[in-house]
CSV table of C-alpha atoms in Angstrom, one decimal:
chain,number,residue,atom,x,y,z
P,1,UNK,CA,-156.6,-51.0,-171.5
P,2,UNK,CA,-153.4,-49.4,-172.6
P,3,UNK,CA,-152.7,-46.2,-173.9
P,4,UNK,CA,-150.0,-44.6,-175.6
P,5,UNK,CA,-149.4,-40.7,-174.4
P,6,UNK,CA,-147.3,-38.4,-176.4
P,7,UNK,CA,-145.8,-35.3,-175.0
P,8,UNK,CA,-143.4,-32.7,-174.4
P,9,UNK,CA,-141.2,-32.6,-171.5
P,10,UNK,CA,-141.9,-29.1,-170.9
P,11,UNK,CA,-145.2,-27.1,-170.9
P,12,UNK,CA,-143.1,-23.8,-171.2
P,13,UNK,CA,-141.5,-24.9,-174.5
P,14,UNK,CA,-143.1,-24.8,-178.1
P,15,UNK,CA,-144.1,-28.2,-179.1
P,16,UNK,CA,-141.7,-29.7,-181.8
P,17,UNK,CA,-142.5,-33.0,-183.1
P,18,UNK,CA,-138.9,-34.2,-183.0
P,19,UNK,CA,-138.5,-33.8,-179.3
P,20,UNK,CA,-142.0,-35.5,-178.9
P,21,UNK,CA,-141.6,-38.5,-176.3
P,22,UNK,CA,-143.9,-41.3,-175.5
P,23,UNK,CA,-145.7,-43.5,-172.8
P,24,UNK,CA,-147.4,-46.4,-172.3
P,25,UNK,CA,-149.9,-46.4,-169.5
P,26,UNK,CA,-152.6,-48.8,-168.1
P,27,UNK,CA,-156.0,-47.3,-167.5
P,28,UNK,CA,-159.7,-47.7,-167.7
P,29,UNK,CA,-160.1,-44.2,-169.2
P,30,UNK,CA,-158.6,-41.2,-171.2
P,31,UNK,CA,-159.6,-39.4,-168.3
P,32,UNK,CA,-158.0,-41.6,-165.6
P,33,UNK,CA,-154.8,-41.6,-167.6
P,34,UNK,CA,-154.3,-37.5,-168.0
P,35,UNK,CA,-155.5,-37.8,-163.9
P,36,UNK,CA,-152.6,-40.2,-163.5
P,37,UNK,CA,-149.8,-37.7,-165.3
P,38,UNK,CA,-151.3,-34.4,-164.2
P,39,UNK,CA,-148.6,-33.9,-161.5
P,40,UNK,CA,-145.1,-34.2,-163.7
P,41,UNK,CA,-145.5,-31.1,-165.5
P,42,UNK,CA,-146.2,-32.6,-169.2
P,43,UNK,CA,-147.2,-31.0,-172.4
P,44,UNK,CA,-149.8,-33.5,-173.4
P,45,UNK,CA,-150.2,-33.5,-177.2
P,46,UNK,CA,-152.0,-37.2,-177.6
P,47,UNK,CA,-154.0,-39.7,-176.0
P,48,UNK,CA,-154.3,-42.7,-178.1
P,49,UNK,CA,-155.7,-46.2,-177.0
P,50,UNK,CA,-153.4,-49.3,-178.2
P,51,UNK,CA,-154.7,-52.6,-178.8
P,52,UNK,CA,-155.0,-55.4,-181.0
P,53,UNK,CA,-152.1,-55.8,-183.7
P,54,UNK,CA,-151.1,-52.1,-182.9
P,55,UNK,CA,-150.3,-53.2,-179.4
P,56,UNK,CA,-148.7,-56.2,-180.4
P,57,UNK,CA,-146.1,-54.2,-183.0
P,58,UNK,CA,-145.1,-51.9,-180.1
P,59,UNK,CA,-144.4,-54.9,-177.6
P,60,UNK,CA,-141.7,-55.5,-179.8
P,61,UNK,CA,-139.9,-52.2,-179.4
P,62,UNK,CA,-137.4,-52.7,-177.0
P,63,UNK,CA,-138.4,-49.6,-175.0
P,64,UNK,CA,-142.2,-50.8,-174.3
P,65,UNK,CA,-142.7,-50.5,-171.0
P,66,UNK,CA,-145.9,-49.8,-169.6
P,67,UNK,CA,-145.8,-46.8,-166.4
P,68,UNK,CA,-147.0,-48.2,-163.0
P,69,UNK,CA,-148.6,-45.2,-161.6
């Protein structure tokens, strides 16, 4: 499965929703995803799961790219 992550760069900073910044990462689980960022120091706001015509839409965005982690 893939799911979208949005975040905040910074946990020490107030979230603002125009500096929020996104992800795509493969994973079985919510749960294995936040295990797969917990290191880089993010201010998780969102875990969503992307499929079907949702997925497709953001395959054309030219910045898709899904994280190998």
């Amino acid at each position: 499965m893939i799911f979208k992550v949005y975040y905040q760069e910074s946990k020490t900073e107030v979230p603002v929703r125009e500096k929020t910044k996104s992800l795509f990462i493969e994973a079985e689980s919510v749960r294995e995803v936040l295990s797969k960022i917990r290191g880089r120091g993010y201010n998780i706001e969102y875990v969503q799961e992307v499929k079907g015509a949702y997925l497709e839409y953001e395959k054309q965005n030219e910045d898709f790219k899904v994280l190998e982690i």
